[in-house]
CSV table of C-alpha atoms and ligand atoms in Angstrom, one decimal:
chain,number,residue,atom,x,y,z
A,896,UNK,CA,-17.4,55.7,263.9
A,897,UNK,CA,-16.9,56.9,260.0
A,898,UNK,CA,-19.5,55.2,257.9
A,899,UNK,CA,-18.8,58.0,254.8
A,900,UNK,CA,-16.4,55.2,253.1
A,901,UNK,CA,-17.9,52.4,253.5
A,902,UNK,CA,-19.2,50.8,250.4
A,903,UNK,CA,-23.3,49.1,250.6
A,904,UNK,CA,-22.4,45.4,251.5
A,905,UNK,CA,-19.8,46.5,254.0
A,906,UNK,CA,-23.3,48.9,255.8
A,907,UNK,CA,-25.5,46.1,255.3
A,908,UNK,CA,-23.8,43.3,256.7
A,909,UNK,CA,-23.0,45.6,259.8
A,910,UNK,CA,-26.5,46.1,260.1
A,911,UNK,CA,-27.1,42.8,260.1
A,912,UNK,CA,-24.4,41.7,263.1
A,913,UNK,CA,-26.2,44.7,264.9
A,914,UNK,CA,-22.5,46.8,265.0
A,915,UNK,CA,-24.6,49.6,264.2
A,916,UNK,CA,-28.3,50.3,263.3
A,917,UNK,CA,-30.0,52.3,260.4
A,918,UNK,CA,-31.2,55.0,262.5
A,919,UNK,CA,-27.5,55.6,263.8
A,920,UNK,CA,-26.0,55.5,260.0
A,921,UNK,CA,-29.1,58.3,259.0
A,922,UNK,CA,-28.0,60.7,261.5
A,923,UNK,CA,-24.5,60.4,260.7
A,924,UNK,CA,-24.7,61.0,257.4
A,925,UNK,CA,-27.7,63.8,258.2
A,926,UNK,CA,-25.1,65.9,260.6
A,927,UNK,CA,-22.3,65.6,258.6
A,928,UNK,CA,-21.4,69.0,257.4
A,929,UNK,CA,-22.1,69.7,253.7
A,930,UNK,CA,-19.4,71.6,252.8
A,931,UNK,CA,-20.0,71.6,249.0
A,932,UNK,CA,-23.6,72.5,249.0
A,933,UNK,CA,-23.8,69.2,247.7
A,934,UNK,CA,-27.7,68.9,248.7
A,935,UNK,CA,-30.9,71.5,247.8
A,936,UNK,CA,-32.7,69.7,250.9
A,937,UNK,CA,-32.2,67.2,253.4
A,938,UNK,CA,-35.2,65.2,254.2
A,939,UNK,CA,-34.3,64.9,258.0
A,940,UNK,CA,-38.4,63.3,259.2
A,941,UNK,CA,-38.6,61.4,256.5
A,942,UNK,CA,-35.0,59.2,256.5
A,943,UNK,CA,-35.4,59.1,260.4
A,944,UNK,CA,-38.4,57.4,260.2
A,945,UNK,CA,-37.3,55.0,256.9
A,946,UNK,CA,-34.1,54.5,259.4
A,947,UNK,CA,-36.2,53.2,262.1
A,948,UNK,CA,-38.6,51.1,259.2
A,949,UNK,CA,-35.6,49.6,258.2
A,950,UNK,CA,-34.5,48.7,261.7
A,951,UNK,CA,-37.6,46.7,262.2
A,952,UNK,CA,-37.4,44.7,259.6
A,953,UNK,CA,-34.0,43.8,260.1
A,954,UNK,CA,-35.1,42.6,264.1
A,955,UNK,CA,-37.4,40.8,262.1
A,956,UNK,CA,-34.9,38.7,260.0
A,957,UNK,CA,-35.4,40.3,256.1
A,958,UNK,CA,-32.1,40.9,254.5
A,959,UNK,CA,-32.4,43.0,251.2
A,960,UNK,CA,-29.7,44.5,248.8
A,961,UNK,CA,-30.5,48.1,250.2
A,962,UNK,CA,-32.1,47.7,253.6
A,963,UNK,CA,-31.1,50.4,255.6
A,964,UNK,CA,-28.4,52.0,253.3
A,965,UNK,CA,-28.5,55.7,252.9
A,966,UNK,CA,-29.2,57.6,249.5
A,967,UNK,CA,-29.1,60.7,247.8
A,968,UNK,CA,-31.9,61.4,245.3
A,969,UNK,CA,-31.2,64.3,242.3
A,970,UNK,CA,-33.6,67.3,243.3
A,971,UNK,CA,-35.5,66.3,239.7
A,972,UNK,CA,-36.8,63.0,241.0
A,973,UNK,CA,-40.4,62.8,242.6
A,974,UNK,CA,-40.5,61.7,246.5
A,975,UNK,CA,-44.4,62.2,247.4
A,976,UNK,CA,-44.4,65.3,250.4
A,977,UNK,CA,-40.5,66.1,249.5
A,978,UNK,CA,-40.4,69.7,247.5
A,979,UNK,CA,-38.6,68.4,244.0
A,980,UNK,CA,-37.0,71.8,242.6
A,981,UNK,CA,-35.2,70.6,239.6
A,982,UNK,CA,-32.9,73.9,241.3
A,983,UNK,CA,-35.2,76.3,239.4
A,984,UNK,CA,-37.3,79.3,240.5
A,985,UNK,CA,-40.4,78.0,238.8
A,986,UNK,CA,-41.1,74.9,241.2
A,987,UNK,CA,-39.2,76.2,244.1
A,988,UNK,CA,-41.9,75.2,246.3
A,989,UNK,CA,-43.4,72.7,244.3
A,990,UNK,CA,-44.0,69.2,246.4
A,991,UNK,CA,-45.1,66.5,244.4
A,992,UNK,CA,-48.3,63.9,244.9
A,993,UNK,CA,-46.7,61.0,244.0
A,994,UNK,CA,-43.3,59.0,244.1
A,995,UNK,CA,-41.5,58.2,241.0
A,996,UNK,CA,-41.5,54.8,240.1
A,997,UNK,CA,-37.8,54.6,241.1
A,998,UNK,CA,-38.8,56.0,244.5
A,999,UNK,CA,-41.3,53.4,245.0
A,1000,UNK,CA,-39.0,50.5,244.4
A,1001,UNK,CA,-36.5,51.7,246.3
A,1002,UNK,CA,-38.8,52.2,249.5
A,1003,UNK,CA,-40.0,48.7,249.2
A,1004,UNK,CA,-36.4,47.9,248.8
A,1005,UNK,CA,-36.1,49.8,252.4
A,1006,UNK,CA,-33.8,52.6,251.3
A,1007,UNK,CA,-33.5,55.6,253.5
A,1008,UNK,CA,-33.8,59.0,251.1
A,1009,UNK,CA,-31.0,61.7,253.1
A,1010,UNK,CA,-32.0,64.3,250.8
A,1011,UNK,CA,-32.1,66.0,247.7
A,1012,UNK,CA,-29.1,67.2,245.8
A,1013,UNK,CA,-28.2,70.2,243.2
A,1014,UNK,CA,-28.3,70.1,239.5
A,1015,UNK,CA,-28.3,72.3,237.2
A,1016,UNK,CA,-31.6,73.9,236.7
A,1017,UNK,CA,-34.0,71.0,235.2
A,1018,UNK,CA,-30.8,69.2,234.5
A,1019,UNK,CA,-28.9,71.8,232.0
A,1020,UNK,CA,-25.6,72.1,232.1
A,1021,UNK,CA,-22.2,70.5,232.7
A,1022,UNK,CA,-21.2,72.5,235.9
A,1023,UNK,CA,-23.8,72.8,238.5
A,1024,UNK,CA,-23.4,76.3,238.4
A,1025,UNK,CA,-26.7,77.2,236.7
A,1026,UNK,CA,-29.0,75.9,240.1
A,1027,UNK,CA,-31.5,78.2,241.5
A,1028,UNK,CA,-29.7,77.8,244.9
A,1029,UNK,CA,-26.0,78.8,243.7
A,1030,UNK,CA,-23.0,76.3,242.6
A,1031,UNK,CA,-22.1,73.1,244.2
A,1032,UNK,CA,-18.3,73.0,244.5
A,1033,UNK,CA,-15.9,69.8,244.1
A,1034,UNK,CA,-14.7,67.9,247.1
A,1035,UNK,CA,-11.2,67.2,245.5
A,1036,UNK,CA,-10.8,70.7,244.6
A,1037,UNK,CA,-13.2,73.3,246.2
A,1038,UNK,CA,-12.0,76.3,243.5
A,1039,UNK,CA,-13.3,73.9,240.8
A,1040,UNK,CA,-16.9,72.4,239.6
A,1041,UNK,CA,-18.6,69.0,240.2
A,1042,UNK,CA,-19.0,68.9,236.6
A,1043,UNK,CA,-23.4,68.4,236.1
A,1044,UNK,CA,-26.1,68.5,236.0
A,1045,UNK,CA,-26.1,65.6,238.8
A,1046,UNK,CA,-22.7,67.5,240.4
A,1047,UNK,CA,-24.9,67.6,244.0
A,1048,UNK,CA,-25.3,63.8,243.7
A,1049,UNK,CA,-21.3,63.3,242.7
A,1050,UNK,CA,-20.7,65.8,245.4
A,1051,UNK,CA,-22.2,64.3,247.8
A,1052,UNK,CA,-21.1,61.0,247.4
A,1053,UNK,CA,-17.2,61.7,247.2
A,1054,UNK,CA,-17.6,64.1,250.3
A,1055,UNK,CA,-19.0,61.2,252.3
A,1056,UNK,CA,-22.0,62.5,252.8
A,1057,UNK,CA,-24.5,59.9,251.4
A,1058,UNK,CA,-23.4,56.3,251.1
A,1059,UNK,CA,-24.9,56.4,247.3
A,1060,UNK,CA,-27.3,58.6,244.9
A,1061,UNK,CA,-29.1,58.7,242.1
A,1062,UNK,CA,-28.9,60.7,239.0
A,1063,UNK,CA,-30.1,61.4,235.5
A,1064,UNK,CA,-28.2,61.4,232.5
A,1065,UNK,CA,-29.8,62.7,228.6
A,1066,UNK,CA,-26.3,63.8,227.5
A,1067,UNK,CA,-23.7,62.9,230.3
A,1068,UNK,CA,-25.0,64.4,233.3
A,1069,UNK,CA,-24.2,60.9,235.4
A,1070,UNK,CA,-21.1,60.4,233.5
A,1071,UNK,CA,-18.9,63.5,233.8
A,1072,UNK,CA,-19.5,65.1,237.5
A,1073,UNK,CA,-19.0,61.3,238.5
A,1074,UNK,CA,-15.6,61.8,236.3
A,1075,UNK,CA,-15.1,65.4,237.9
A,1076,UNK,CA,-15.5,64.1,241.1
A,1077,UNK,CA,-13.2,60.9,241.1
A,1078,UNK,CA,-16.4,58.5,241.2
A,1079,UNK,CA,-18.4,55.8,239.2
A,1080,UNK,CA,-21.2,56.6,237.2
A,1081,UNK,CA,-23.4,54.0,235.5
A,1082,UNK,CA,-25.8,55.3,232.9
A,1083,UNK,CA,-28.6,52.9,231.6
A,1084,UNK,CA,-29.6,51.6,228.4
A,1085,UNK,CA,-32.5,54.0,227.2
A,1086,UNK,CA,-36.1,52.6,229.0
A,1087,UNK,CA,-33.7,49.9,231.2
A,1088,UNK,CA,-34.7,52.5,234.3
A,1089,UNK,CA,-38.3,54.0,234.3
A,1090,UNK,CA,-38.6,58.0,234.1
A,1091,UNK,CA,-41.9,58.1,235.2
A,1092,UNK,CA,-41.1,60.0,238.3
A,1093,UNK,CA,-38.3,62.3,236.8
A,1094,UNK,CA,-39.2,66.0,235.7
A,1095,UNK,CA,-38.4,65.8,231.7
A,1096,UNK,CA,-36.0,67.5,230.0
A,1097,UNK,CA,-35.1,65.5,226.9
A,1098,UNK,CA,-37.3,62.6,226.7
A,1099,UNK,CA,-36.3,60.5,224.4
A,1100,UNK,CA,-32.7,60.9,226.3
A,1101,UNK,CA,-33.1,61.3,229.6
A,1102,UNK,CA,-32.5,57.7,231.8
A,1103,UNK,CA,-32.2,57.7,235.5
A,1104,UNK,CA,-28.9,56.1,237.2
A,1105,UNK,CA,-26.3,55.9,239.9
A,1106,UNK,CA,-23.3,57.4,241.2
A,1107,UNK,CA,-21.6,55.6,243.9
A,1108,UNK,CA,-17.9,54.7,245.4
A,1109,UNK,CA,-17.4,51.6,243.4
A,1110,UNK,CA,-18.8,50.0,240.9
A,1111,UNK,CA,-20.3,46.9,243.0
A,1112,UNK,CA,-22.4,49.7,244.8
A,1113,UNK,CA,-23.6,51.0,241.5
A,1114,UNK,CA,-24.9,47.6,240.1
A,1115,UNK,CA,-26.6,46.8,243.6
A,1116,UNK,CA,-28.6,50.1,243.2
A,1117,UNK,CA,-29.3,49.2,239.3
A,1118,UNK,CA,-30.5,46.0,240.4
A,1119,UNK,CA,-33.2,47.3,242.6
A,1120,UNK,CA,-34.3,50.2,240.4
A,1121,UNK,CA,-34.3,48.3,236.7
A,1122,UNK,CA,-37.8,47.0,235.3
A,1123,UNK,CA,-40.3,47.4,232.9
A,1124,UNK,CA,-43.0,49.8,234.3
A,1125,UNK,CA,-46.5,50.2,233.2
A,1126,UNK,CA,-46.1,54.0,234.0
A,1127,UNK,CA,-43.2,54.6,231.5
A,1128,UNK,CA,-44.3,53.3,228.1
A,1129,UNK,CA,-40.8,53.1,227.0
A,1130,UNK,CA,-39.2,51.1,229.8
A,1131,UNK,CA,-38.3,48.2,228.6
A,1132,UNK,CA,-39.3,44.2,229.9
A,1133,UNK,CA,-35.5,43.6,231.2
A,1134,UNK,CA,-34.4,41.9,234.2
A,1135,UNK,CA,-30.8,42.2,235.3
A,1136,UNK,CA,-28.9,39.3,235.7
A,1137,UNK,CA,-25.6,39.5,236.9
A,1138,UNK,CA,-22.7,37.5,235.0
A,1139,UNK,CA,-18.9,37.2,235.1
A,1140,UNK,CA,-16.7,38.0,231.9
A,1141,UNK,CA,-13.5,36.8,231.6
A,1142,UNK,CA,-11.5,39.5,230.9
A,1143,UNK,CA,-8.5,37.8,229.0
A,1144,UNK,CA,-11.3,36.9,226.3
A,1145,UNK,CA,-12.8,40.5,225.9
A,1146,UNK,CA,-12.7,42.6,222.9
A,1147,UNK,CA,-12.5,46.4,223.7
A,1148,UNK,CA,-12.6,48.7,220.8
A,1149,UNK,CA,-10.9,52.1,221.1
A,1150,UNK,CA,-12.7,55.1,218.6
A,1151,UNK,CA,-10.4,56.9,217.0
A,1152,UNK,CA,-12.4,59.7,217.0
A,1153,UNK,CA,-12.3,60.3,220.8
A,1154,UNK,CA,-8.6,60.2,220.9
A,1155,UNK,CA,-7.6,63.3,218.3
A,1156,UNK,CA,-9.9,66.6,218.9
A,1157,UNK,CA,-10.0,68.7,221.6
A,1158,UNK,CA,-8.6,65.9,224.3
A,1159,UNK,CA,-6.2,67.4,226.6
A,1160,UNK,CA,-3.3,65.9,226.0
A,1161,UNK,CA,-2.2,65.2,229.4
A,1162,UNK,CA,-5.6,63.5,229.9
A,1163,UNK,CA,-4.8,61.4,226.7
A,1164,UNK,CA,-1.8,60.0,228.0
A,1165,UNK,CA,-3.2,58.9,231.1
A,1166,UNK,CA,-6.2,57.0,229.7
A,1167,UNK,CA,-4.0,54.9,227.3
A,1168,UNK,CA,-1.4,54.2,230.6
A,1169,UNK,CA,-4.8,52.6,232.0
A,1170,UNK,CA,-5.7,51.0,228.3
A,1171,UNK,CA,-2.2,49.6,228.5
A,1172,UNK,CA,-2.3,48.5,231.6
A,1173,UNK,CA,-5.5,46.3,230.2
A,1174,UNK,CA,-3.5,44.8,227.2
A,1175,UNK,CA,-1.2,43.4,230.3
A,1176,UNK,CA,-4.0,41.5,231.9
A,1177,UNK,CA,-4.7,40.0,228.5
A,1178,UNK,CA,-7.4,41.9,227.7
A,1179,UNK,CA,-7.2,42.7,223.4
A,1180,UNK,CA,-7.6,46.1,222.4
A,1181,UNK,CA,-8.4,46.6,219.0
A,1182,UNK,CA,-9.1,50.5,216.8
A,1183,UNK,CA,-12.7,51.3,215.8
A,1184,UNK,CA,-14.1,54.4,213.8
A,1185,UNK,CA,-17.3,56.0,214.7
A,1186,UNK,CA,-17.4,58.1,211.9
A,1187,UNK,CA,-20.4,60.4,212.8
A,1188,UNK,CA,-19.5,61.4,215.9
A,1189,UNK,CA,-18.4,65.0,214.1
A,1190,UNK,CA,-21.9,65.5,214.0
A,1191,UNK,CA,-23.0,64.3,217.4
A,1192,UNK,CA,-22.7,67.8,219.6
A,1193,UNK,CA,-24.6,69.0,217.0
A,1194,UNK,CA,-27.4,66.6,216.8
A,1195,UNK,CA,-28.0,66.6,220.1
A,1196,UNK,CA,-28.3,70.1,220.9
A,1197,UNK,CA,-30.9,70.5,218.2
A,1198,UNK,CA,-32.4,67.7,219.5
A,1199,UNK,CA,-33.0,68.0,223.1
A,1200,UNK,CA,-33.4,71.5,222.4
A,1201,UNK,CA,-36.6,71.0,220.6
A,1202,UNK,CA,-37.5,68.2,223.3
A,1203,UNK,CA,-36.9,70.8,226.2
A,1204,UNK,CA,-39.0,73.2,224.9
A,1205,UNK,CA,-41.6,71.3,224.9
A,1206,UNK,CA,-41.2,69.7,228.3
A,1207,UNK,CA,-41.2,73.2,229.7
A,1208,UNK,CA,-44.5,74.5,227.7
A,1209,UNK,CA,-46.2,72.4,231.3
A,1210,UNK,CA,-44.9,75.6,233.4
A,1211,UNK,CA,-46.9,78.4,233.3
A,1212,UNK,CA,-47.1,78.8,236.9
A,1213,UNK,CA,-51.0,78.5,236.6
A,1214,UNK,CA,-51.8,75.9,238.3
A,1215,UNK,CA,-48.5,75.5,240.5
A,1216,UNK,CA,-45.1,76.8,240.3
A,1217,UNK,CA,-43.8,80.1,240.3
A,1218,UNK,CA,-46.4,82.6,240.0
A,1219,UNK,CA,-46.1,86.8,239.5
A,1220,UNK,CA,-48.8,88.0,241.5
A,1221,UNK,CA,-48.8,91.2,240.0
A,1222,UNK,CA,-49.4,90.4,236.4
A,1223,UNK,CA,-51.7,92.6,234.6
A,1224,UNK,CA,-53.7,90.1,232.4
A,1225,UNK,CA,-53.5,86.3,231.3
A,1226,UNK,CA,-50.9,87.1,228.5
A,1227,UNK,CA,-48.6,89.2,231.0
A,1228,UNK,CA,-48.6,86.4,233.9
A,1229,UNK,CA,-47.2,83.8,231.2
A,1230,UNK,CA,-44.4,86.6,230.1
A,1231,UNK,CA,-44.1,87.2,233.9
A,1232,UNK,CA,-44.0,83.4,235.1
A,1233,UNK,CA,-41.6,82.0,232.0
A,1234,UNK,CA,-39.6,85.3,231.8
A,1235,UNK,CA,-38.9,85.0,235.6
A,1236,UNK,CA,-39.4,81.7,236.1
A,1237,UNK,CA,-36.6,80.3,234.6
A,1238,UNK,CA,-32.9,81.0,234.2
A,1239,UNK,CA,-31.1,82.1,231.4
A,1240,UNK,CA,-30.3,78.5,230.3
A,1241,UNK,CA,-32.8,76.9,229.8
A,1242,UNK,CA,-34.8,80.0,228.1
A,1243,UNK,CA,-31.9,79.7,225.9
A,1244,UNK,CA,-33.1,76.5,225.1
A,1245,UNK,CA,-36.7,76.9,224.9
A,1246,UNK,CA,-35.8,79.7,222.3
A,1247,UNK,CA,-33.5,77.2,220.1
A,1248,UNK,CA,-36.1,74.7,220.2
A,1249,UNK,CA,-38.6,76.5,219.5
A,1250,UNK,CA,-36.8,77.8,216.1
A,1251,UNK,CA,-36.0,73.9,215.5
A,1252,UNK,CA,-39.5,73.0,215.8
A,1253,UNK,CA,-41.2,75.6,213.9
A,1254,UNK,CA,-42.5,75.4,210.6
A,1255,UNK,CA,-40.6,76.5,208.3
A,1256,UNK,CA,-37.3,74.8,210.4
A,1257,UNK,CA,-38.2,71.7,211.4
A,1258,UNK,CA,-37.0,69.9,207.8
A,1259,UNK,CA,-34.1,71.2,208.0
A,1260,UNK,CA,-32.8,71.1,211.7
A,1261,UNK,CA,-35.1,68.5,213.5
A,1262,UNK,CA,-35.9,66.4,211.2
A,1263,UNK,CA,-32.5,66.1,209.8
A,1264,UNK,CA,-31.1,66.0,213.6
A,1265,UNK,CA,-33.2,62.5,214.0
A,1266,UNK,CA,-31.7,61.4,210.9
A,1267,UNK,CA,-28.0,61.7,211.8
A,1268,UNK,CA,-29.2,60.2,215.0
A,1269,UNK,CA,-29.8,56.5,213.3
A,1270,UNK,CA,-26.2,57.3,211.5
A,1271,UNK,CA,-24.7,57.5,215.0
A,1272,UNK,CA,-26.7,54.8,216.7
A,1273,UNK,CA,-25.8,52.8,213.6
A,1274,UNK,CA,-21.9,53.8,214.0
A,1275,UNK,CA,-21.9,51.8,217.7
A,1276,UNK,CA,-24.4,49.0,216.4
A,1277,UNK,CA,-21.6,48.3,213.6
A,1278,UNK,CA,-18.8,48.4,216.2
A,1279,UNK,CA,-19.9,46.2,218.4
A,1280,UNK,CA,-20.3,43.3,215.8
A,1281,UNK,CA,-16.7,43.4,216.6
A,1282,UNK,CA,-16.2,44.4,219.8
A,1283,UNK,CA,-17.5,43.4,223.6
A,1284,UNK,CA,-16.8,46.9,224.8
A,1285,UNK,CA,-15.7,50.1,223.9
A,1286,UNK,CA,-13.5,52.4,225.9
A,1287,UNK,CA,-13.5,56.0,225.8
A,1288,UNK,CA,-12.7,59.5,227.5
A,1289,UNK,CA,-15.5,60.8,229.4
A,1290,UNK,CA,-14.9,64.1,229.6
A,1291,UNK,CA,-12.0,65.8,227.1
A,1292,UNK,CA,-10.6,68.2,230.2
A,1293,UNK,CA,-10.7,68.0,233.9
A,1294,UNK,CA,-12.8,69.8,236.4
A,1295,UNK,CA,-12.6,73.4,235.3
A,1296,UNK,CA,-12.7,76.6,237.7
A,1297,UNK,CA,-15.6,77.8,239.1
A,1298,UNK,CA,-16.9,80.7,236.9
A,1299,UNK,CA,-14.8,79.9,234.2
A,1300,UNK,CA,-17.0,78.6,231.6
A,1301,UNK,CA,-19.9,80.1,233.2
A,1302,UNK,CA,-20.0,83.0,230.4
A,1303,UNK,CA,-19.5,80.9,227.6
A,1304,UNK,CA,-22.4,78.7,226.5
A,1305,UNK,CA,-20.9,77.4,223.2
A,1306,UNK,CA,-17.4,76.2,225.3
A,1307,UNK,CA,-19.5,74.5,227.8
A,1308,UNK,CA,-21.5,72.3,225.5
A,1309,UNK,CA,-17.9,71.5,223.7
A,1310,UNK,CA,-17.6,69.6,227.0
A,1311,UNK,CA,-20.3,66.8,226.3
A,1312,UNK,CA,-18.6,65.8,223.0
A,1313,UNK,CA,-17.7,62.2,224.5
A,1314,UNK,CA,-21.2,61.7,226.2
A,1315,UNK,CA,-24.0,62.6,223.8
A,1316,UNK,CA,-23.4,60.1,221.3
A,1317,UNK,CA,-24.4,57.3,224.1
A,1318,UNK,CA,-27.6,59.1,225.0
A,1319,UNK,CA,-28.5,59.3,221.1
A,1320,UNK,CA,-27.5,55.7,220.5
A,1321,UNK,CA,-29.6,54.9,224.0
A,1322,UNK,CA,-26.7,52.6,225.0
A,1323,UNK,CA,-25.5,52.0,228.6
A,1324,UNK,CA,-22.2,53.4,229.7
A,1325,UNK,CA,-19.9,53.2,232.8
A,1326,UNK,CA,-18.0,56.1,233.9
A,1327,UNK,CA,-15.0,55.1,236.2
A,1328,UNK,CA,-11.9,57.0,237.6
A,1329,UNK,CA,-8.7,54.9,236.3
A,1330,UNK,CA,-6.1,57.7,237.3
A,1331,UNK,CA,-4.8,60.7,238.9
A,1332,UNK,CA,-3.0,63.9,237.8
A,1333,UNK,CA,-2.0,66.6,240.5
A,1334,UNK,CA,-4.9,65.4,242.6
A,1335,UNK,CA,-7.8,65.5,239.9
A,1336,UNK,CA,-9.7,63.1,238.4
A,1337,UNK,CA,-9.1,61.1,235.1
A,1338,UNK,CA,-12.1,59.3,233.9
A,1339,UNK,CA,-12.9,56.4,231.5
A,1340,UNK,CA,-16.4,55.2,229.8
A,1341,UNK,CA,-16.9,51.6,229.2
A,1342,UNK,CA,-19.8,51.4,227.3
A,1343,UNK,CA,-22.0,48.3,225.9
A,1344,UNK,CA,-24.4,46.9,223.7
A,1345,UNK,CA,-27.8,47.7,224.7
A,1346,UNK,CA,-29.2,45.7,227.8
A,1347,UNK,CA,-25.4,45.0,228.5
A,1348,UNK,CA,-25.2,46.7,231.7
A,1349,UNK,CA,-24.2,42.9,233.2
A,1350,UNK,CA,-21.2,42.8,231.2
A,1351,UNK,CA,-19.7,46.8,231.3
A,1352,UNK,CA,-20.2,46.4,235.2
A,1353,UNK,CA,-18.7,42.9,235.7
A,1354,UNK,CA,-15.5,44.2,233.5
A,1355,UNK,CA,-16.1,48.1,235.3
A,1356,UNK,CA,-15.3,46.0,238.6
A,1357,UNK,CA,-12.0,44.1,237.4
A,1358,UNK,CA,-10.7,47.0,235.5
A,1359,UNK,CA,-11.2,49.3,238.8
A,1360,UNK,CA,-9.0,46.2,240.2
A,1361,UNK,CA,-6.0,46.4,238.0
A,1362,UNK,CA,-6.4,50.7,238.3
A,1363,UNK,CA,-6.8,50.8,241.9
A,1364,UNK,CA,-7.5,53.9,242.8
B,2830,LIG,N1,-24.5,68.6,229.3
B,2830,LIG,C1,-25.5,68.3,229.0
B,2830,LIG,C2,-26.8,69.3,228.6
B,2830,LIG,O1,-26.7,70.6,229.5
B,2830,LIG,C3,-26.3,66.9,229.8
B,2830,LIG,C4,-27.1,67.4,230.4
B,2830,LIG,C5,-27.3,66.1,231.2
B,2830,LIG,O2,-27.1,64.9,230.9
B,2830,LIG,N2,-28.7,66.3,232.0
B,2830,LIG,O3,-27.4,68.8,227.8
């Protein structure tokens, strides 16, 4: 039986009816060839043990959303006793002694961890090319990138080597790879999901979320991982409650700034068509403006680099991580361990962030960026006084060829224009496929108010039927 196309609910009912076991499912996924290099490692032993336990729980009459369901985990999220590399030489052999809070929750739900998926080193990138372990390929066209940084998770879902996956999103890393691989990605509200046990990139923006085949699967996993966690003081007291929005009563805003600059015109046409289809179902579509969008990329790259330079400070190779045994003395060991342990992009951001936080420049850059962030957030708050949801493109262009932008970091940063604003404002957003053009997927973002996941998911499930992709 081919389980690769089945959704969580389909798998659950097969498990409950005794049509197949979780061990069978798990073996199927573990044995399926990873032809896109989506995984850094597979957890054969742990997965089969978890599957066996899930089968026992099901036999004893227990039921649960994720009981016995296979899931892949981005390799910057800690599972106790399983290598967690963040796709870096610096942590190539690092085995965490604790579980991330989302992992603890998923263990209780009875999910089965198939393996750890590839990413851009420390989640810095938009193509999954900067991984120490090599690039992941896009399952739709293997000459193209899967997007990043959660490209491994998106490629694993799209290629059917897992049912669903966890990713992390600091400036688009769940939504953009989901769009590039033609699958669904959910970036929750900042604080809706605990970050404890996620290797930090930029702590005021990072958020763990879901990549899945459809909106319902994203909702199921989100329900299971969200909520307050005492180990993350920024996590919110929040419990997810499903809702059912009537789309004929929905008012959706289209931000004009997202449809003028830099967007591929063929992509724009497809998105316009998809919006027209929503109109035919009674959705009210109005134009809105998010006037500070033009400052978003510079604000994002100043804030992330600053936080990156601080978060990366702990990787000195002295207590754990990559360490060069030939270092002459302590100072030399810092140079060797950090100079050789990190790749180019990570070092670029550490240098930039150290500069923007330095005594003479922090007022001009870092503090200024924090002030502008406030305006960007306020744009959204004002817009949401007029509309229920906002619809926007995910990426200005289609998945590009492997290597095409690898040598030009600035060009790569420009791709993040439509996703970083959401992180700066702390909002939830769904990325979902709406059309295909020459077999390449077109993604759309459905953005909601803070903690309005229920609404974007409910609308998303209905839009999915309308776009029928
Ligand atoms: N592409 C963005 C960056 O490189 C986003 C990364 C992310 O969301 N982790 O910063």
